[in-house]
PDB file of C-alpha atoms in Angstrom:
ATOM      1  CA  MET S   1    -117.136 129.485 -15.287  1.00 76.00           C
ATOM      2  CA  PHE S   2    -120.445 129.729 -14.023  1.00 88.00           C
ATOM      3  CA  ILE S   3    -121.835 128.347 -16.786  1.00 91.00           C
ATOM      4  CA  GLN S   4    -119.623 125.346 -16.427  1.00 91.00           C
ATOM      5  CA  PHE S   5    -121.292 124.627 -12.825  1.00 92.00           C
ATOM      6  CA  ILE S   6    -124.620 125.108 -14.141  1.00 93.00           C
ATOM      7  CA  ILE S   7    -123.895 122.619 -16.671  1.00 94.00           C
ATOM      8  CA  ASN S   8    -122.482 120.077 -13.982  1.00 94.00           C
ATOM      9  CA  GLY S   9    -125.677 120.692 -11.789  1.00 95.00           C
ATOM     10  CA  LEU S  10    -127.632 120.176 -14.991  1.00 96.00           C
ATOM     11  CA  VAL S  11    -125.942 116.592 -15.193  1.00 96.00           C
ATOM     12  CA  THR S  12    -126.333 115.661 -11.745  1.00 96.00           C
ATOM     13  CA  GLY S  13    -129.773 117.098 -11.482  1.00 96.00           C
ATOM     14  CA  LEU S  14    -130.817 114.285 -14.267  1.00 97.00           C
ATOM     15  CA  ILE S  15    -129.284 111.588 -12.029  1.00 97.00           C
ATOM     16  CA  TYR S  16    -131.214 112.832  -9.024  1.00 97.00           C
ATOM     17  CA  ALA S  17    -134.409 112.945 -11.075  1.00 97.00           C
ATOM     18  CA  LEU S  18    -133.894 109.412 -12.171  1.00 97.00           C
ATOM     19  CA  THR S  19    -132.982 108.227  -8.764  1.00 97.00           C
ATOM     20  CA  SER S  20    -135.802 110.008  -7.650  1.00 97.00           C
ATOM     21  CA  LEU S  21    -138.360 108.657 -10.119  1.00 97.00           C
ATOM     22  CA  ALA S  22    -137.502 105.168  -9.216  1.00 97.00           C
ATOM     23  CA  PHE S  23    -137.926 105.913  -5.313  1.00 98.00           C
ATOM     24  CA  ALA S  24    -141.322 107.725  -6.703  1.00 97.00           C
ATOM     25  CA  LEU S  25    -142.436 104.254  -8.617  1.00 97.00           C
ATOM     26  CA  VAL S  26    -142.723 102.675  -5.083  1.00 97.00           C
ATOM     27  CA  TYR S  27    -143.433 105.507  -2.884  1.00 96.00           C
ATOM     28  CA  ASN S  28    -146.168 106.951  -4.673  1.00 95.00           C
ATOM     29  CA  THR S  29    -148.240 103.830  -5.129  1.00 95.00           C
ATOM     30  CA  THR S  30    -147.711 102.074  -1.778  1.00 95.00           C
ATOM     31  CA  ARG S  31    -146.783 104.887   0.830  1.00 93.00           C
ATOM     32  CA  ILE S  32    -143.912 102.569   1.741  1.00 95.00           C
ATOM     33  CA  PHE S  33    -140.529 104.501   3.141  1.00 94.00           C
ATOM     34  CA  HIS S  34    -138.309 102.283   0.901  1.00 96.00           C
ATOM     35  CA  ILE S  35    -134.975 102.860   2.688  1.00 97.00           C
ATOM     36  CA  ALA S  36    -133.696  99.809   1.379  1.00 97.00           C
ATOM     37  CA  PHE S  37    -133.700 101.589  -1.958  1.00 98.00           C
ATOM     38  CA  ALA S  38    -130.569 103.047  -0.762  1.00 98.00           C
ATOM     39  CA  ALA S  39    -128.918  99.370  -0.652  1.00 98.00           C
ATOM     40  CA  LEU S  40    -130.081  98.708  -4.035  1.00 98.00           C
ATOM     41  CA  TYR S  41    -128.213 101.611  -5.253  1.00 98.00           C
ATOM     42  CA  VAL S  42    -124.894 100.069  -3.731  1.00 98.00           C
ATOM     43  CA  ILE S  43    -125.386  96.643  -5.008  1.00 98.00           C
ATOM     44  CA  ALA S  44    -125.919  97.976  -8.581  1.00 98.00           C
ATOM     45  CA  SER S  45    -122.855  99.589  -8.532  1.00 97.00           C
ATOM     46  CA  TYR S  46    -121.125  96.697  -6.751  1.00 98.00           C
ATOM     47  CA  LEU S  47    -122.647  94.011  -9.468  1.00 98.00           C
ATOM     48  CA  PHE S  48    -121.399  96.660 -12.025  1.00 98.00           C
ATOM     49  CA  TYR S  49    -117.761  96.202 -10.578  1.00 97.00           C
ATOM     50  CA  THR S  50    -118.113  92.462 -10.443  1.00 97.00           C
ATOM     51  CA  PHE S  51    -118.705  91.910 -13.653  1.00 97.00           C
ATOM     52  CA  SER S  52    -116.812  94.392 -15.545  1.00 97.00           C
ATOM     53  CA  ASN S  53    -113.373  94.446 -13.425  1.00 95.00           C
ATOM     54  CA  GLN S  54    -113.715  91.009 -11.797  1.00 95.00           C
ATOM     55  CA  PHE S  55    -115.003  88.745 -14.633  1.00 96.00           C
ATOM     56  CA  GLY S  56    -113.885  91.197 -17.316  1.00 95.00           C
ATOM     57  CA  LEU S  57    -117.056  91.481 -19.188  1.00 97.00           C
ATOM     58  CA  PRO S  58    -117.731  94.210 -21.638  1.00 96.00           C
ATOM     59  CA  ILE S  59    -118.837  97.557 -20.248  1.00 95.00           C
ATOM     60  CA  TYR S  60    -122.405  97.413 -21.792  1.00 96.00           C
ATOM     61  CA  LEU S  61    -122.993  93.569 -20.865  1.00 97.00           C
ATOM     62  CA  SER S  62    -122.152  94.408 -17.286  1.00 97.00           C
ATOM     63  CA  VAL S  63    -124.319  97.103 -17.005  1.00 97.00           C
ATOM     64  CA  PHE S  64    -127.257  94.778 -18.547  1.00 98.00           C
ATOM     65  CA  LEU S  65    -126.402  91.959 -15.944  1.00 98.00           C
ATOM     66  CA  ALA S  66    -126.081  94.942 -13.208  1.00 98.00           C
ATOM     67  CA  ILE S  67    -129.562  96.254 -14.265  1.00 98.00           C
ATOM     68  CA  LEU S  68    -130.922  92.603 -14.466  1.00 98.00           C
ATOM     69  CA  PHE S  69    -130.000  91.282 -11.009  1.00 98.00           C
ATOM     70  CA  ASN S  70    -130.881  94.670  -9.250  1.00 98.00           C
ATOM     71  CA  THR S  71    -134.205  94.480 -10.665  1.00 98.00           C
ATOM     72  CA  LEU S  72    -134.481  90.833  -9.051  1.00 98.00           C
ATOM     73  CA  PHE S  73    -133.156  92.214  -5.799  1.00 98.00           C
ATOM     74  CA  SER S  74    -135.656  94.910  -5.929  1.00 98.00           C
ATOM     75  CA  ILE S  75    -138.636  92.247  -6.463  1.00 98.00           C
ATOM     76  CA  LEU S  76    -137.573  89.823  -3.828  1.00 98.00           C
ATOM     77  CA  ILE S  77    -137.494  92.401  -1.324  1.00 97.00           C
ATOM     78  CA  GLU S  78    -141.068  93.436  -2.018  1.00 97.00           C
ATOM     79  CA  ILE S  79    -141.749  89.428  -2.131  1.00 97.00           C
ATOM     80  CA  PHE S  80    -140.210  88.567   1.190  1.00 96.00           C
ATOM     81  CA  ILE S  81    -140.008  91.733   3.397  1.00 96.00           C
ATOM     82  CA  TYR S  82    -142.799  94.074   2.147  1.00 97.00           C
ATOM     83  CA  LYS S  83    -145.438  91.786   0.801  1.00 96.00           C
ATOM     84  CA  PRO S  84    -145.785  89.747   4.100  1.00 96.00           C
ATOM     85  CA  LEU S  85    -146.312  92.659   6.208  1.00 95.00           C
ATOM     86  CA  GLU S  86    -148.204  94.111   4.074  1.00 93.00           C
ATOM     87  CA  VAL S  87    -150.887  90.767   4.167  1.00 92.00           C
ATOM     88  CA  LYS S  88    -150.774  91.008   7.778  1.00 93.00           C
ATOM     89  CA  LYS S  89    -151.908  94.693   7.549  1.00 90.00           C
ATOM     90  CA  THR S  90    -148.540  95.665   9.574  1.00 92.00           C
ATOM     91  CA  SER S  91    -148.310  99.476  10.396  1.00 93.00           C
ATOM     92  CA  ASN S  92    -146.393 101.732   8.415  1.00 91.00           C
ATOM     93  CA  ASN S  93    -143.993 102.177  11.104  1.00 93.00           C
ATOM     94  CA  LEU S  94    -142.949  98.498  11.308  1.00 95.00           C
ATOM     95  CA  ILE S  95    -142.621  98.512   7.649  1.00 96.00           C
ATOM     96  CA  LEU S  96    -140.183 101.148   7.792  1.00 95.00           C
ATOM     97  CA  ILE S  97    -138.068  99.605  10.610  1.00 96.00           C
ATOM     98  CA  SER S  98    -138.215  96.185   8.706  1.00 97.00           C
ATOM     99  CA  SER S  99    -136.855  98.564   5.519  1.00 97.00           C
ATOM    100  CA  ILE S 100    -134.278  99.948   7.473  1.00 97.00           C
ATOM    101  CA  GLY S 101    -132.943  96.528   8.936  1.00 97.00           C
ATOM    102  CA  THR S 102    -132.978  95.131   5.335  1.00 97.00           C
ATOM    103  CA  PHE S 103    -130.930  97.943   4.332  1.00 98.00           C
ATOM    104  CA  ILE S 104    -128.369  97.579   7.174  1.00 97.00           C
ATOM    105  CA  ILE S 105    -128.064  93.819   6.336  1.00 97.00           C
ATOM    106  CA  LEU S 106    -127.583  94.492   3.000  1.00 97.00           C
ATOM    107  CA  ILE S 107    -124.983  97.275   3.380  1.00 97.00           C
ATOM    108  CA  ASN S 108    -123.215  95.201   6.196  1.00 97.00           C
ATOM    109  CA  CYS S 109    -122.843  92.171   3.793  1.00 97.00           C
ATOM    110  CA  VAL S 110    -121.410  94.548   0.743  1.00 97.00           C
ATOM    111  CA  ALA S 111    -119.106  95.674   3.264  1.00 97.00           C
ATOM    112  CA  LEU S 112    -118.002  92.234   4.224  1.00 97.00           C
ATOM    113  CA  ILE S 113    -118.068  90.941   0.699  1.00 96.00           C
ATOM    114  CA  TYR S 114    -115.682  93.940  -0.909  1.00 96.00           C
ATOM    115  CA  GLY S 115    -114.304  95.712   2.187  1.00 96.00           C
ATOM    116  CA  ASN S 116    -115.076  99.541   2.974  1.00 94.00           C
ATOM    117  CA  ASP S 117    -112.141 101.128   0.593  1.00 94.00           C
ATOM    118  CA  THR S 118    -113.330 103.029  -2.361  1.00 94.00           C
ATOM    119  CA  LYS S 119    -113.674 100.868  -5.584  1.00 95.00           C
ATOM    120  CA  VAL S 120    -112.985 102.562  -9.167  1.00 94.00           C
ATOM    121  CA  ILE S 121    -114.600 100.868 -12.247  1.00 93.00           C
ATOM    122  CA  ASN S 122    -112.682 103.069 -14.906  1.00 87.00           C
ATOM    123  CA  ASN S 123    -109.095 104.187 -13.796  1.00 84.00           C
ATOM    124  CA  ASN S 124    -109.015 106.156 -17.263  1.00 81.00           C
ATOM    125  CA  ILE S 125    -109.328 109.838 -17.560  1.00 76.00           C
ATOM    126  CA  SER S 126    -112.595 110.651 -19.669  1.00 76.00           C
ATOM    127  CA  SER S 127    -112.218 112.238 -22.843  1.00 83.00           C
ATOM    128  CA  SER S 128    -114.226 115.458 -23.040  1.00 84.00           C
ATOM    129  CA  VAL S 129    -115.601 117.802 -25.509  1.00 87.00           C
ATOM    130  CA  GLN S 130    -114.589 121.577 -25.636  1.00 85.00           C
ATOM    131  CA  LEU S 131    -117.423 124.142 -26.438  1.00 79.00           C
ATOM    132  CA  GLY S 132    -115.466 127.754 -25.683  1.00 79.00           C
ATOM    133  CA  GLU S 133    -114.694 127.814 -22.259  1.00 81.00           C
ATOM    134  CA  ILE S 134    -117.294 124.609 -20.988  1.00 88.00           C
ATOM    135  CA  LEU S 135    -115.883 121.373 -20.448  1.00 90.00           C
ATOM    136  CA  ILE S 136    -118.246 118.573 -21.188  1.00 92.00           C
ATOM    137  CA  THR S 137    -116.566 115.029 -20.422  1.00 92.00           C
ATOM    138  CA  ASN S 138    -117.701 111.839 -22.195  1.00 91.00           C
ATOM    139  CA  ASN S 139    -119.042 110.394 -19.021  1.00 93.00           C
ATOM    140  CA  GLN S 140    -121.248 113.406 -18.452  1.00 94.00           C
ATOM    141  CA  ILE S 141    -122.625 112.802 -21.772  1.00 94.00           C
ATOM    142  CA  TYR S 142    -123.365 109.589 -21.065  1.00 94.00           C
ATOM    143  CA  GLN S 143    -125.382 110.417 -17.594  1.00 96.00           C
ATOM    144  CA  ALA S 144    -127.402 112.825 -19.374  1.00 96.00           C
ATOM    145  CA  VAL S 145    -128.344 110.820 -22.590  1.00 96.00           C
ATOM    146  CA  PHE S 146    -129.091 107.719 -20.620  1.00 97.00           C
ATOM    147  CA  SER S 147    -130.788 109.464 -17.724  1.00 97.00           C
ATOM    148  CA  LEU S 148    -132.851 111.436 -19.912  1.00 96.00           C
ATOM    149  CA  PHE S 149    -133.714 108.429 -22.265  1.00 97.00           C
ATOM    150  CA  ALA S 150    -134.660 106.180 -19.042  1.00 97.00           C
ATOM    151  CA  ILE S 151    -136.861 108.907 -17.976  1.00 97.00           C
ATOM    152  CA  ILE S 152    -138.584 109.535 -21.637  1.00 97.00           C
ATOM    153  CA  ILE S 153    -139.369 105.370 -21.763  1.00 97.00           C
ATOM    154  CA  LEU S 154    -140.768 105.409 -18.369  1.00 96.00           C
ATOM    155  CA  PHE S 155    -142.893 108.591 -18.795  1.00 97.00           C
ATOM    156  CA  ALA S 156    -144.318 106.833 -21.949  1.00 97.00           C
ATOM    157  CA  LEU S 157    -144.780 103.949 -20.361  1.00 96.00           C
ATOM    158  CA  LEU S 158    -146.820 105.305 -17.475  1.00 94.00           C
ATOM    159  CA  LYS S 159    -148.868 107.516 -19.726  1.00 94.00           C
ATOM    160  CA  TYR S 160    -149.843 104.871 -22.600  1.00 95.00           C
ATOM    161  CA  SER S 161    -149.827 101.499 -21.367  1.00 96.00           C
ATOM    162  CA  LYS S 162    -152.239  99.678 -18.955  1.00 95.00           C
ATOM    163  CA  LEU S 163    -149.438  99.056 -16.658  1.00 95.00           C
ATOM    164  CA  GLY S 164    -149.443 103.260 -16.321  1.00 96.00           C
ATOM    165  CA  LEU S 165    -153.216 103.127 -16.057  1.00 96.00           C
ATOM    166  CA  GLN S 166    -153.195 100.443 -13.110  1.00 96.00           C
ATOM    167  CA  THR S 167    -150.397 102.320 -11.292  1.00 96.00           C
ATOM    168  CA  ARG S 168    -152.002 105.620 -11.390  1.00 94.00           C
ATOM    169  CA  ALA S 169    -155.148 104.222 -10.011  1.00 95.00           C
ATOM    170  CA  ILE S 170    -153.458 102.246  -7.054  1.00 95.00           C
ATOM    171  CA  ARG S 171    -151.365 105.430  -6.431  1.00 93.00           C
ATOM    172  CA  ASP S 172    -154.898 107.205  -6.402  1.00 92.00           C
ATOM    173  CA  ASP S 173    -156.835 104.431  -4.295  1.00 92.00           C
ATOM    174  CA  SER S 174    -155.285 101.112  -3.981  1.00 91.00           C
ATOM    175  CA  GLU S 175    -158.495 100.052  -2.071  1.00 91.00           C
ATOM    176  CA  LEU S 176    -160.924 100.790  -5.135  1.00 93.00           C
ATOM    177  CA  SER S 177    -158.315  99.516  -7.409  1.00 94.00           C
ATOM    178  CA  ARG S 178    -158.492  96.415  -5.745  1.00 93.00           C
ATOM    179  CA  ILE S 179    -162.361  96.492  -5.920  1.00 93.00           C
ATOM    180  CA  PHE S 180    -162.196  96.757  -9.506  1.00 91.00           C
ATOM    181  CA  GLY S 181    -160.199  93.703 -10.038  1.00 93.00           C
ATOM    182  CA  ILE S 182    -156.790  94.877 -10.260  1.00 94.00           C
ATOM    183  CA  ASP S 183    -154.331  92.480  -8.877  1.00 95.00           C
ATOM    184  CA  ILE S 184    -152.253  94.737  -6.578  1.00 95.00           C
ATOM    185  CA  PHE S 185    -149.449  92.729  -5.856  1.00 95.00           C
ATOM    186  CA  ARG S 186    -149.060  91.714  -9.242  1.00 96.00           C
ATOM    187  CA  VAL S 187    -148.539  95.708 -10.434  1.00 97.00           C
ATOM    188  CA  ARG S 188    -146.588  96.027  -7.566  1.00 97.00           C
ATOM    189  CA  TYR S 189    -144.127  93.519  -8.601  1.00 97.00           C
ATOM    190  CA  VAL S 190    -143.790  95.146 -11.697  1.00 97.00           C
ATOM    191  CA  LEU S 191    -143.210  98.723 -10.234  1.00 98.00           C
ATOM    192  CA  PHE S 192    -140.318  97.193  -7.605  1.00 98.00           C
ATOM    193  CA  GLY S 193    -138.793  95.806 -10.602  1.00 98.00           C
ATOM    194  CA  LEU S 194    -138.894  99.187 -12.374  1.00 98.00           C
ATOM    195  CA  SER S 195    -137.589 100.692  -9.430  1.00 98.00           C
ATOM    196  CA  GLY S 196    -134.554  98.478  -9.253  1.00 98.00           C
ATOM    197  CA  ALA S 197    -133.761  99.090 -12.876  1.00 98.00           C
ATOM    198  CA  LEU S 198    -133.913 102.573 -13.024  1.00 98.00           C
ATOM    199  CA  VAL S 199    -131.884 103.023  -9.792  1.00 98.00           C
ATOM    200  CA  ALA S 200    -129.442 100.643 -11.234  1.00 98.00           C
ATOM    201  CA  ILE S 201    -128.995 102.797 -14.341  1.00 98.00           C
ATOM    202  CA  ALA S 202    -128.309 105.838 -12.125  1.00 98.00           C
ATOM    203  CA  SER S 203    -125.987 103.592  -9.899  1.00 98.00           C
ATOM    204  CA  CYS S 204    -123.948 102.217 -12.949  1.00 97.00           C
ATOM    205  CA  LEU S 205    -123.778 105.647 -14.515  1.00 96.00           C
ATOM    206  CA  ASN S 206    -122.468 107.520 -11.290  1.00 96.00           C
ATOM    207  CA  SER S 207    -120.014 104.671 -10.486  1.00 95.00           C
ATOM    208  CA  TYR S 208    -118.365 104.467 -14.067  1.00 95.00           C
ATOM    209  CA  ASP S 209    -117.434 108.240 -13.460  1.00 93.00           C
ATOM    210  CA  VAL S 210    -116.367 108.392  -9.620  1.00 92.00           C
ATOM    211  CA  GLY S 211    -116.254 104.774  -8.100  1.00 94.00           C
ATOM    212  CA  MET S 212    -118.327 103.561  -4.861  1.00 95.00           C
ATOM    213  CA  ASP S 213    -118.131 102.588  -1.668  1.00 96.00           C
ATOM    214  CA  PRO S 214    -120.398 100.800   0.528  1.00 96.00           C
ATOM    215  CA  TYR S 215    -122.026 103.920   2.102  1.00 94.00           C
ATOM    216  CA  ILE S 216    -122.989 105.918  -1.151  1.00 95.00           C
ATOM    217  CA  GLY S 217    -126.476 104.722  -1.007  1.00 96.00           C
ATOM    218  CA  MET S 218    -128.050 107.194   1.958  1.00 94.00           C
ATOM    219  CA  PRO S 219    -126.823 110.162   0.500  1.00 92.00           C
ATOM    220  CA  ILE S 220    -128.197 109.350  -2.750  1.00 94.00           C
ATOM    221  CA  LEU S 221    -131.567 108.454  -0.957  1.00 95.00           C
ATOM    222  CA  LEU S 222    -131.818 111.719   0.671  1.00 93.00           C
ATOM    223  CA  ASN S 223    -131.288 113.626  -2.563  1.00 95.00           C
ATOM    224  CA  ALA S 224    -133.841 111.777  -4.282  1.00 95.00           C
ATOM    225  CA  MET S 225    -136.387 112.346  -1.399  1.00 94.00           C
ATOM    226  CA  VAL S 226    -135.424 115.887  -1.493  1.00 95.00           C
ATOM    227  CA  ALA S 227    -136.110 116.194  -5.072  1.00 95.00           C
ATOM    228  CA  LEU S 228    -139.674 114.277  -4.788  1.00 95.00           C
ATOM    229  CA  ILE S 229    -140.715 116.738  -2.230  1.00 94.00           C
ATOM    230  CA  ILE S 230    -139.501 119.471  -4.238  1.00 94.00           C
ATOM    231  CA  GLY S 231    -141.519 118.551  -7.520  1.00 94.00           C
ATOM    232  CA  GLY S 232    -144.237 117.091  -5.336  1.00 93.00           C
ATOM    233  CA  ILE S 233    -145.191 113.587  -3.801  1.00 91.00           C
ATOM    234  CA  GLY S 234    -147.750 111.885  -5.702  1.00 90.00           C
ATOM    235  CA  ARG S 235    -146.892 113.360  -9.144  1.00 90.00           C
ATOM    236  CA  PHE S 236    -144.390 111.104 -11.208  1.00 92.00           C
ATOM    237  CA  GLU S 237    -143.191 114.252 -13.451  1.00 92.00           C
ATOM    238  CA  ALA S 238    -142.407 115.913  -9.953  1.00 92.00           C
ATOM    239  CA  PRO S 239    -138.904 114.117  -9.783  1.00 94.00           C
ATOM    240  CA  LEU S 240    -137.722 115.385 -13.074  1.00 95.00           C
ATOM    241  CA  ILE S 241    -138.295 118.596 -11.806  1.00 95.00           C
ATOM    242  CA  GLY S 242    -137.278 118.525  -8.265  1.00 95.00           C
ATOM    243  CA  GLY S 243    -134.044 116.454  -9.292  1.00 96.00           C
ATOM    244  CA  ILE S 244    -132.926 119.239 -12.065  1.00 96.00           C
ATOM    245  CA  ILE S 245    -133.759 122.477  -9.241  1.00 94.00           C
ATOM    246  CA  LEU S 246    -131.836 120.635  -6.590  1.00 95.00           C
ATOM    247  CA  GLY S 247    -128.893 119.628  -9.131  1.00 95.00           C
ATOM    248  CA  VAL S 248    -128.406 123.165 -10.312  1.00 94.00           C
ATOM    249  CA  LEU S 249    -128.895 124.639  -6.959  1.00 92.00           C
ATOM    250  CA  GLN S 250    -126.178 122.186  -5.331  1.00 92.00           C
ATOM    251  CA  ALA S 251    -123.753 123.500  -8.441  1.00 92.00           C
ATOM    252  CA  ILE S 252    -124.567 127.288  -7.479  1.00 91.00           C
ATOM    253  CA  ALA S 253    -123.558 126.597  -3.821  1.00 87.00           C
ATOM    254  CA  ILE S 254    -120.359 124.954  -4.937  1.00 88.00           C
ATOM    255  CA  TYR S 255    -119.783 127.556  -7.128  1.00 88.00           C
ATOM    256  CA  TYR S 256    -120.438 130.306  -4.383  1.00 88.00           C
ATOM    257  CA  PHE S 257    -119.379 128.847  -1.743  1.00 83.00           C
ATOM    258  CA  GLU S 258    -117.382 125.238  -1.156  1.00 77.00           C
ATOM    259  CA  SER S 259    -118.740 121.752  -1.939  1.00 75.00           C
ATOM    260  CA  ARG S 260    -119.061 121.124   1.882  1.00 77.00           C
ATOM    261  CA  TRP S 261    -121.763 123.695   1.791  1.00 78.00           C
ATOM    262  CA  GLU S 262    -123.918 121.111  -0.685  1.00 80.00           C
ATOM    263  CA  ASN S 263    -125.399 119.259   1.742  1.00 81.00           C
ATOM    264  CA  ALA S 264    -126.541 122.485   4.136  1.00 83.00           C
ATOM    265  CA  ILE S 265    -128.169 123.916   0.654  1.00 82.00           C
ATOM    266  CA  THR S 266    -129.931 120.993   0.225  1.00 85.00           C
ATOM    267  CA  PHE S 267    -131.582 120.493   3.692  1.00 86.00           C
ATOM    268  CA  GLY S 268    -132.183 124.229   3.745  1.00 88.00           C
ATOM    269  CA  ILE S 269    -134.320 123.825   0.312  1.00 87.00           C
ATOM    270  CA  LEU S 270    -136.242 121.205   1.969  1.00 89.00           C
ATOM    271  CA  LEU S 271    -137.105 123.214   4.636  1.00 92.00           C
ATOM    272  CA  LEU S 272    -138.439 125.833   2.728  1.00 90.00           C
ATOM    273  CA  PHE S 273    -140.821 123.801   1.029  1.00 91.00           C
ATOM    274  CA  LEU S 274    -141.749 121.782   4.058  1.00 90.00           C
ATOM    275  CA  ILE S 275    -142.519 125.172   5.633  1.00 92.00           C
ATOM    276  CA  PHE S 276    -143.890 127.278   2.920  1.00 91.00           C
ATOM    277  CA  ARG S 277    -145.166 124.951   0.155  1.00 90.00           C
ATOM    278  CA  PRO S 278    -144.964 121.158   1.433  1.00 89.00           C
ATOM    279  CA  GLN S 279    -146.881 119.933  -1.535  1.00 90.00           C
ATOM    280  CA  GLY S 280    -143.998 120.917  -3.706  1.00 92.00           C
ATOM    281  CA  ILE S 281    -144.388 122.740  -7.214  1.00 92.00           C
ATOM    282  CA  LEU S 282    -146.498 120.373  -8.985  1.00 88.00           C
ATOM    283  CA  GLY S 283    -148.553 119.292  -6.124  1.00 76.00           C
ATOM    284  CA  GLU S 284    -151.876 120.288  -4.949  1.00 60.00           C
ATOM    285  CA  LYS S 285    -153.189 121.273  -1.338  1.00 60.00           C
ATOM    286  CA  SER S 286    -155.449 118.602  -0.236  1.00 53.00           C
ATOM    287  CA  ARG S 287    -158.670 119.269   1.715  1.00 46.00           C
ATOM    288  CA  GLU S 288    -159.091 117.715   4.842  1.00 43.00           C
ATOM    289  CA  VAL S 289    -162.763 116.130   5.496  1.00 37.00           C
TER     290      VAL S 289
END
């Protein structure tokens, strides 16, 4: 029975890792605390629901369209919200407030259109694979396979492409990157687009399994942030490690206690890392000059 919870935690951890990686693409390179990211997670779920359940499109086409539109929404947030503030050299605090305002507006628009009740995309009971006493549903297999595939593709892109080189340069020093001729905002458009696409993949995988409501975004954002802090801010590999650790620890907490202890365990882990290793597992201590 314990192994069953570990498997569940690993699958959940991969979803956390994918979501955290999407958040890290923006935060590591721009230092924008992208609260509106939580709204993008919600929007992707409802786009998926609209295309599949209301328009009657095939599941895979619905997922593709949800990812496409969510990518565009993410880029539009950069164009109309963050870029004008960045050009004006606005403080990070004001950018944060603007992001919170964007999140509130978008979530209320979703609630106004679809209502506050929970929507379900798949009403059928998922088929499963039995391995001894371990039961793995098809939805869990989809979540694990597609999350891992998306993470591998992104890691390859960051490591071997010109975009990856520019992204790492901007992460390390955006001003120096601009001096060397990198078009900062062009790269940011691509990163915001990739972030919107990745969070849409995570959102579609999760909402197909458990459904959605307009308020699912903030808990997911909090878990993504905790996963990033556990792994190490500034490192793109960090969300994978942090997400899996967080997912497994939450599953263990549910096994030994109850599901209501899940959030307490999450923030307990966060506090421990902030106190004893604020740079995270992969991070390095920065030297003060």
